[in-house]
Short mmCIF file of C-alpha atoms in Angstrom, two decimals:
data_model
loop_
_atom_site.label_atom_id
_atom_site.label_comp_id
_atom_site.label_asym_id
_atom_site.label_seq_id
_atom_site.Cartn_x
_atom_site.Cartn_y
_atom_site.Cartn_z
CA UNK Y 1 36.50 1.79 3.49
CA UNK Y 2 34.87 -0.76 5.10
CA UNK Y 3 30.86 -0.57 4.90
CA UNK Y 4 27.78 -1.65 6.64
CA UNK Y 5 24.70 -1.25 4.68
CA UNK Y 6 21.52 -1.75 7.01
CA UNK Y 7 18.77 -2.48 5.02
CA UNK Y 8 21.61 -4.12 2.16
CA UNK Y 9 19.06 -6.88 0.86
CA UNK Y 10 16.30 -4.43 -0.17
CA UNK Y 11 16.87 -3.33 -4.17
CA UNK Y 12 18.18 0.20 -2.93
CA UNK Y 13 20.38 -1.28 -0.41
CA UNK Y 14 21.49 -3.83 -2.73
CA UNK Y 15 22.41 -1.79 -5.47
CA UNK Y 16 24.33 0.04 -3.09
CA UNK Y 17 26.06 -2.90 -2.28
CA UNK Y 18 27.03 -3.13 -5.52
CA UNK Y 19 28.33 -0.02 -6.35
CA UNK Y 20 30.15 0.38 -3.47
CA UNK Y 21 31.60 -3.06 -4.14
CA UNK Y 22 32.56 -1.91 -7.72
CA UNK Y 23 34.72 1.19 -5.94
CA UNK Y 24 36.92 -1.20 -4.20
CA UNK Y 25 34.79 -0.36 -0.40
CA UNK Y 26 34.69 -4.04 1.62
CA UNK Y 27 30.55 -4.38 1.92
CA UNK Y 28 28.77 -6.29 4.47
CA UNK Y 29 25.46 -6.31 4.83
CA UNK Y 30 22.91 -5.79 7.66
CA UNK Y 31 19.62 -7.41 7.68
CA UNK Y 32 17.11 -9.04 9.65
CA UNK Y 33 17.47 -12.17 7.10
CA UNK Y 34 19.70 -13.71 4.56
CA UNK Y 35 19.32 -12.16 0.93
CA UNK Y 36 17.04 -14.30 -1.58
CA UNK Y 37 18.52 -16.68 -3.59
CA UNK Y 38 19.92 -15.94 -6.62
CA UNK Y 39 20.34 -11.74 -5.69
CA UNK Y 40 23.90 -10.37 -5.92
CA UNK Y 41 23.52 -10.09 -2.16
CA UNK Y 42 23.20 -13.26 -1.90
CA UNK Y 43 27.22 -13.85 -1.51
CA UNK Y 44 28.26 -11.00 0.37
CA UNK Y 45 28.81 -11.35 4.21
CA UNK Y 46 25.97 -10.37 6.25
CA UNK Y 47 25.30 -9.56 9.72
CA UNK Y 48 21.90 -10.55 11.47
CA UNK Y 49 20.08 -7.91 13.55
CA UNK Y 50 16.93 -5.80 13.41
CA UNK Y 51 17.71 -1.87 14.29
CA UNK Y 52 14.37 -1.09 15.01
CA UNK Y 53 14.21 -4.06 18.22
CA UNK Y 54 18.15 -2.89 18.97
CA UNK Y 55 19.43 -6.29 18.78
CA UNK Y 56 22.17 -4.86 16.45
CA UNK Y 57 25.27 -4.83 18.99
CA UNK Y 58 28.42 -2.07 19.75
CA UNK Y 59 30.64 -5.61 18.96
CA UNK Y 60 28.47 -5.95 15.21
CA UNK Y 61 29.38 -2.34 14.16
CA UNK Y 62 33.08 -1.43 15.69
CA UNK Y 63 34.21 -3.28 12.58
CA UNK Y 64 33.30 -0.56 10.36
CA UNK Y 65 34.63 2.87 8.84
CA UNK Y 66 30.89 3.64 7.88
CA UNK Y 67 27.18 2.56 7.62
CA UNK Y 68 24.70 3.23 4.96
CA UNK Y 69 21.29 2.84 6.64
CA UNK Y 70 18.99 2.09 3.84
CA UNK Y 71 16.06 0.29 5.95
CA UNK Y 72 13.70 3.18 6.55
CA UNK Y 73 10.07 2.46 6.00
CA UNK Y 74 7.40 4.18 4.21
CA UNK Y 75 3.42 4.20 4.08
CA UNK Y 76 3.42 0.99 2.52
CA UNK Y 77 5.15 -1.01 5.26
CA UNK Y 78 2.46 0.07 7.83
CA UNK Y 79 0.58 -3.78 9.42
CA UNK Y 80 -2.66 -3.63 9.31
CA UNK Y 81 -4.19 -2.74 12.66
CA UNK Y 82 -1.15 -1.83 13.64
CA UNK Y 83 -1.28 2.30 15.42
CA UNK Y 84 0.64 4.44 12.75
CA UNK Y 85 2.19 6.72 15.47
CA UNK Y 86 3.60 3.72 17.72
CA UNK Y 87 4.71 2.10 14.01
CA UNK Y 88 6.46 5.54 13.26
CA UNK Y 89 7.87 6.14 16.55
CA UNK Y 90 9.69 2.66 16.49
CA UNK Y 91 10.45 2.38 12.69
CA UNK Y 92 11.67 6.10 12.67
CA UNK Y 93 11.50 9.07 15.06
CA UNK Y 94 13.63 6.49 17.67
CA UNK Y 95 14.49 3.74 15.44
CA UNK Y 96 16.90 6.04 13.26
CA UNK Y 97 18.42 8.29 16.05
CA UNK Y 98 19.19 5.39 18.37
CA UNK Y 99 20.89 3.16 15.70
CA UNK Y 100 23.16 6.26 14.87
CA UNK Y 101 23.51 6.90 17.92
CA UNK Y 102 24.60 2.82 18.18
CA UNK Y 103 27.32 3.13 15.66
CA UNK Y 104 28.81 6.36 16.98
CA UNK Y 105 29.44 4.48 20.99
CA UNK Y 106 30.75 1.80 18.18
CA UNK Y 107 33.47 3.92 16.56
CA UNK Y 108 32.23 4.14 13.06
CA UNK Y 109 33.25 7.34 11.61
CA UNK Y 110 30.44 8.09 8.69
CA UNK Y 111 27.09 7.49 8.53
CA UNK Y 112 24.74 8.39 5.71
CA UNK Y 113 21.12 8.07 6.38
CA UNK Y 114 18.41 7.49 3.29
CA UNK Y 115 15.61 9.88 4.14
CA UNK Y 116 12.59 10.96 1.77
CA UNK Y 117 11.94 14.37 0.08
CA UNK Y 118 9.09 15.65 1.36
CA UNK Y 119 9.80 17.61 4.57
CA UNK Y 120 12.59 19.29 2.84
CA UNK Y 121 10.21 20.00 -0.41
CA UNK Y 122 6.89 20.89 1.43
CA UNK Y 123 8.16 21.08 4.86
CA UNK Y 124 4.02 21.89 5.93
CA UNK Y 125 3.49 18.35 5.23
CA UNK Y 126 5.28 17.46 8.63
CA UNK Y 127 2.50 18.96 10.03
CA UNK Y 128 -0.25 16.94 8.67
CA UNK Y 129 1.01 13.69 7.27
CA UNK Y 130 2.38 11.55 10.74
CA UNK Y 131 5.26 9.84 7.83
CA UNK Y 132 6.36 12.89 6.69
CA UNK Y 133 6.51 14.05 10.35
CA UNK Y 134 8.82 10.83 11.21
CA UNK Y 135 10.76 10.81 8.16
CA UNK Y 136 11.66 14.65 9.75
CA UNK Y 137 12.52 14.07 12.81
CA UNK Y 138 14.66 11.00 12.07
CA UNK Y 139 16.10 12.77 9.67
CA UNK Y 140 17.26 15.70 12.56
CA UNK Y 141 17.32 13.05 14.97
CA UNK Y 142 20.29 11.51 13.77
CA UNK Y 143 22.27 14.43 12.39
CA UNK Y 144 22.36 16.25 15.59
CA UNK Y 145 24.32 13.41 16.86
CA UNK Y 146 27.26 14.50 14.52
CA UNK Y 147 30.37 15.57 15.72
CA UNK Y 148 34.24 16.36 14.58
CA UNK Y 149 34.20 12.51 15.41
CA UNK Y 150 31.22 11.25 13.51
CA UNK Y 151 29.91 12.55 10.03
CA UNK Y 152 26.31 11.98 9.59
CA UNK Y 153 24.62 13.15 6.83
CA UNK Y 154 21.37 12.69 4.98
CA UNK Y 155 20.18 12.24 1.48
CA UNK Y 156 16.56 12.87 0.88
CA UNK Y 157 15.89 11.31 -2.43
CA UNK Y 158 12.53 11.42 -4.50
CA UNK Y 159 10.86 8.80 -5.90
CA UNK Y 160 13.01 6.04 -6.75
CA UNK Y 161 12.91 3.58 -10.03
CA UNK Y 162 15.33 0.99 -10.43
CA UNK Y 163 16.20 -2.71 -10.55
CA UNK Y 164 17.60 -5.80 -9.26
CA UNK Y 165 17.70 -9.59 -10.24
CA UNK Y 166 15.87 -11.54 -7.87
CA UNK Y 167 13.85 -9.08 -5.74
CA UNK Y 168 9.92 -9.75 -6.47
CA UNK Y 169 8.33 -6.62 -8.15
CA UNK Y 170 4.65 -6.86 -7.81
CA UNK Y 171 4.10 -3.26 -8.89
CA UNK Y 172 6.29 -3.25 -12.25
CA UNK Y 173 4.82 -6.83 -13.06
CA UNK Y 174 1.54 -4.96 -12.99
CA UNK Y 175 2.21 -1.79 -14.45
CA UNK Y 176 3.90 -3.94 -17.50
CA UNK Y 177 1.37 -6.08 -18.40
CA UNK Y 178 -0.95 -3.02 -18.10
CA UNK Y 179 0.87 -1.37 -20.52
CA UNK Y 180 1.04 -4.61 -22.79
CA UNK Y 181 -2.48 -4.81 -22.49
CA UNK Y 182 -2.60 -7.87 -20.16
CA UNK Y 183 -4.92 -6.06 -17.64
CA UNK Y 184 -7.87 -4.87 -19.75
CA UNK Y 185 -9.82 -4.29 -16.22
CA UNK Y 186 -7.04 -1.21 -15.71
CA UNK Y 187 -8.21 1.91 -17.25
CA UNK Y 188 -5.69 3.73 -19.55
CA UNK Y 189 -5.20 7.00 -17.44
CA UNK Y 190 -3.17 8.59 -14.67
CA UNK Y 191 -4.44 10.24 -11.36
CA UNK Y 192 -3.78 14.61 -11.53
CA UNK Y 193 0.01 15.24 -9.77
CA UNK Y 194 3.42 14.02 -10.21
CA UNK Y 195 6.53 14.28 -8.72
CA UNK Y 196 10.12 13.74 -8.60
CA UNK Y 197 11.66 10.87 -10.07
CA UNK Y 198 15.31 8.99 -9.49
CA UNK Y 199 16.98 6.18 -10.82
CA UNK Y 200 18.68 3.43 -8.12
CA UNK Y 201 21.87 3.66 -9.92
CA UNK Y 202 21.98 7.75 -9.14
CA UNK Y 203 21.25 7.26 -5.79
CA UNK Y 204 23.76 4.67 -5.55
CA UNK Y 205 26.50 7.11 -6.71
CA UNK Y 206 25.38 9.80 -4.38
CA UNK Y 207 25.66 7.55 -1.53
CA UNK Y 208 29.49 6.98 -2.21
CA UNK Y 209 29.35 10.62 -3.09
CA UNK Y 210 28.09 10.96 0.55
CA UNK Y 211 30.59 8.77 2.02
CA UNK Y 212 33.49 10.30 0.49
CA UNK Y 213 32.44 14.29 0.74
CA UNK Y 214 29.56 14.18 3.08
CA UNK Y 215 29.38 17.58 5.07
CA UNK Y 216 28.78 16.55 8.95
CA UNK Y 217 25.32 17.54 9.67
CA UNK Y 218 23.98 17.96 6.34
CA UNK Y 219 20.85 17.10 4.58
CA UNK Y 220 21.18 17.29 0.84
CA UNK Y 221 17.77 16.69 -1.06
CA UNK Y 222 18.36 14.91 -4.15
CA UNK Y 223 16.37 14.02 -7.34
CA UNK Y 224 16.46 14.39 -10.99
CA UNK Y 225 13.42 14.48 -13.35
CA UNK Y 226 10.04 16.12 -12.55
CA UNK Y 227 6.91 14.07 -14.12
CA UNK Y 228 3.55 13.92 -13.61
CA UNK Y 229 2.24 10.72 -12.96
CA UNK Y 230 0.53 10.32 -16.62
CA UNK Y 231 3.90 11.24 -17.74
CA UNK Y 232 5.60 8.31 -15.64
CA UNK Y 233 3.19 6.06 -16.60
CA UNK Y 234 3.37 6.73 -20.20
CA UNK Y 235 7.53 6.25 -20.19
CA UNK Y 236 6.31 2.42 -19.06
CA UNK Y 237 3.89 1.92 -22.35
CA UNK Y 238 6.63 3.59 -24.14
CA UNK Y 239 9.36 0.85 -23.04
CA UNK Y 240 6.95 -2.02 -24.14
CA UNK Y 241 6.18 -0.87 -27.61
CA UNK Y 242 2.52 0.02 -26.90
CA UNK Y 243 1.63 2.72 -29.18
CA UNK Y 244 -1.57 3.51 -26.70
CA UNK Y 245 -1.80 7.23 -24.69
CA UNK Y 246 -2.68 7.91 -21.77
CA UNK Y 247 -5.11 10.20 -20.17
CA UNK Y 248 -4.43 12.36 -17.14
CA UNK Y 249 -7.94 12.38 -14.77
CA UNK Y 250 -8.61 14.26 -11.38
CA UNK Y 251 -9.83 10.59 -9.48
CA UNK Y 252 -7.93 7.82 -7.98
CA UNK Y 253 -6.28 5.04 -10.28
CA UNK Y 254 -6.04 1.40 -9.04
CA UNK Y 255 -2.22 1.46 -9.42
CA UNK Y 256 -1.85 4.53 -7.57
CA UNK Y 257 -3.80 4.78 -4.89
CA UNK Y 258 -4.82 8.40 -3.07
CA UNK Y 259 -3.40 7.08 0.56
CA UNK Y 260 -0.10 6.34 -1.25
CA UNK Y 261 0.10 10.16 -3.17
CA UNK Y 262 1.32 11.58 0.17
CA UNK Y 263 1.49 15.57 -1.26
CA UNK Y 264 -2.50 14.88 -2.27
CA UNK Y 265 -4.26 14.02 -5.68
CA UNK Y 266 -3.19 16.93 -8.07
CA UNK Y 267 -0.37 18.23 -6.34
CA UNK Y 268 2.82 18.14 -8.61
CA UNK Y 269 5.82 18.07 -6.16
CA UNK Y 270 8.57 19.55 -8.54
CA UNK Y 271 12.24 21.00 -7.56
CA UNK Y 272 15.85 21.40 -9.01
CA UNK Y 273 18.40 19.56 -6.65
CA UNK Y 274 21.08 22.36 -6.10
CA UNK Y 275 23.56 21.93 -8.87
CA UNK Y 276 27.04 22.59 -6.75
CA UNK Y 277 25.53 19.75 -3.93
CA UNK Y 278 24.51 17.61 -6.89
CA UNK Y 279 28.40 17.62 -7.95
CA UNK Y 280 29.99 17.42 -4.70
CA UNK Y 281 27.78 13.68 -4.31
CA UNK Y 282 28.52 13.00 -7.83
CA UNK Y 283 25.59 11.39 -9.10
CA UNK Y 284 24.24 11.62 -12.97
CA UNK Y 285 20.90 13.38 -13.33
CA UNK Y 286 19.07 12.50 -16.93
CA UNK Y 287 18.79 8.70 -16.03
CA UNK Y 288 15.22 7.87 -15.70
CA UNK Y 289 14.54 6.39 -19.02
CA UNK Y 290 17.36 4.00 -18.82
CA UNK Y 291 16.12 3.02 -15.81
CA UNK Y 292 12.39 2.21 -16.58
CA UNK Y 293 14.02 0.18 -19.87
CA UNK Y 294 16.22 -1.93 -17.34
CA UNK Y 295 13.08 -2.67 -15.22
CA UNK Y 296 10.44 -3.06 -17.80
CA UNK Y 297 13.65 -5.30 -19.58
CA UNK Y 298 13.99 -7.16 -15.78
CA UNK Y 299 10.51 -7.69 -15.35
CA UNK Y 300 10.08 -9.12 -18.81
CA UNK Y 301 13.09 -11.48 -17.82
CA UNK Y 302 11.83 -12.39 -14.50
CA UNK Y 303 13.35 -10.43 -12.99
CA UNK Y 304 12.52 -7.87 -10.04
CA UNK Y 305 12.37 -4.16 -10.04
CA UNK Y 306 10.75 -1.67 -7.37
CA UNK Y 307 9.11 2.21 -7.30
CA UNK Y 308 9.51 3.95 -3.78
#
């Protein structure tokens, strides 16, 4: 199959890349700039565009069998001063739709859109959080476009750990030498809540899970282990050696701020992925620790890793 991954010089889209690459699929990448130096990505073909301005063209995508778009932004990405429900509107609720919609006048055949987990696991939230609202209706946006001629489908995934050589990873840098005890000023506890957690490499295999088996107009929520935060945290001081424990207290934590806990402080956002979807997409469940090790063990190398 040949492959457009939107989004393919991010870690998630990268290790995509990669995985897909390893199946035999021909990758190209979609980006609005060359990979860094030194990534994986850094050699595949690439096409120049930015879906969220449409400068992508019919001519860029009637090359390919499928796209992975893998460039949807979260709470983080939001410019300051920048009005969250234009941001949204662009980045998502019309970004998403009308880039599927792109690719389908183009001829591709499959398209699998990453989402996020929370309107499928607290669908309320859509309702009071404008992401979760945006991650929604992209989400439906784009599958009501499929048809016996174009499989779309969706994979909501949770939280996602994982790594990738080259990509900067200002959060594990920190949360490592916390848990070395390299930032003394960082308090050894957690914030109250938790949630799902998924390593890159699973999602990678239920992307070419999706790709291959996809149902047209389906949105299959994914994930694998349910922590709460202390718990994550505590796999990280595990990986180093540090023999210290952490706390779990109801306030916010420097690391984890209460704007970027979208559920709310406390709230543990726990569910089983359905076990018969989980084997049509193919991906391994029981992977988290492996993955922190391989971050902590990047990070430590210079490495990059990256938390969603």
């Amino acid at each position: 199959m040949n492959i457009l991954i939107v989004g393919g010089t991010g870690m998630i889209g990268g290790h995509a890349a990669m995985h897909l690459k390893s199946l035999g699929h021909e990758v190209t990448l979609g980006a609005r700039k060359p990979a860094p130096a030194g990534t994986p990505m850094a050699t595949m073909p690439t096409i120049f565009g930015d879906y969220s301005q449409q400068t992508f063209t019919e001519r860029d995508l009637e090359p390919f069998d499928a796209v992975v778009f893998a460039a949807g932004q979260d709470i983080r990405h939001i410019p300051k001063g920048v009005d969250e429900h234009a941001f949204w509107r662009l980045m998502q609720i019309e970004g998403v739709p009308n880039f599927a919609r792109l690719a389908r006048r183009a001829g591709v055949k499959r398209f699998v859109q990453l989402g996020s987990y929370y309107h499928q696991v607290m669908p309320h939230l859509a309702d009071k959080v404008p992401y979760v609202r945006a991650r929604a209706l992209a989400d439906e946006g784009a599958r009501a476009l499929a048809d016996a001629d174009f499989n779309v489908t969706t994979l909501n995934p949770p939280s996602i750990v994982g790594a990738i050589p080259g990509i900067p990873a200002r959060r594990y840098e920190t949360l490592t030498a916390w848990a070395k005890g390299q930032r003394p000023e960082i308090p050894d506890y957690a914030p109250a809540g938790g949630t799902n957690y998924m390593s890159v490499r699973s999602l990678s295999q239920a992307i070419a899970g999706a790709l291959a088996r996809g149902e047209a107009g389906k949105a299959y929520l994914i994930g694998d282990e349910n922590l709460t935060f202390r718990d994550f945290f505590q796999k990280i001081f595990d990986a180093v050696g540090s023999t210290r424990k952490l706390a779990e207290e109801d306030r916010e934590h420097p690391l984890l701020p209460d704007a970027f806990i979208v559920p709310g402080r406390g709230v543990v956002l726990s569910y089983e992925p359905d076990p018969a979807e989980t084997a049509l997409l193919g991906y391994q469940r029981g992977d988290v620790d492996r993955a922190v090790a391989e971050v902590v063990a990047a990070v430590g190398a210079g490495g990059g890793g990256k938390s969603r």
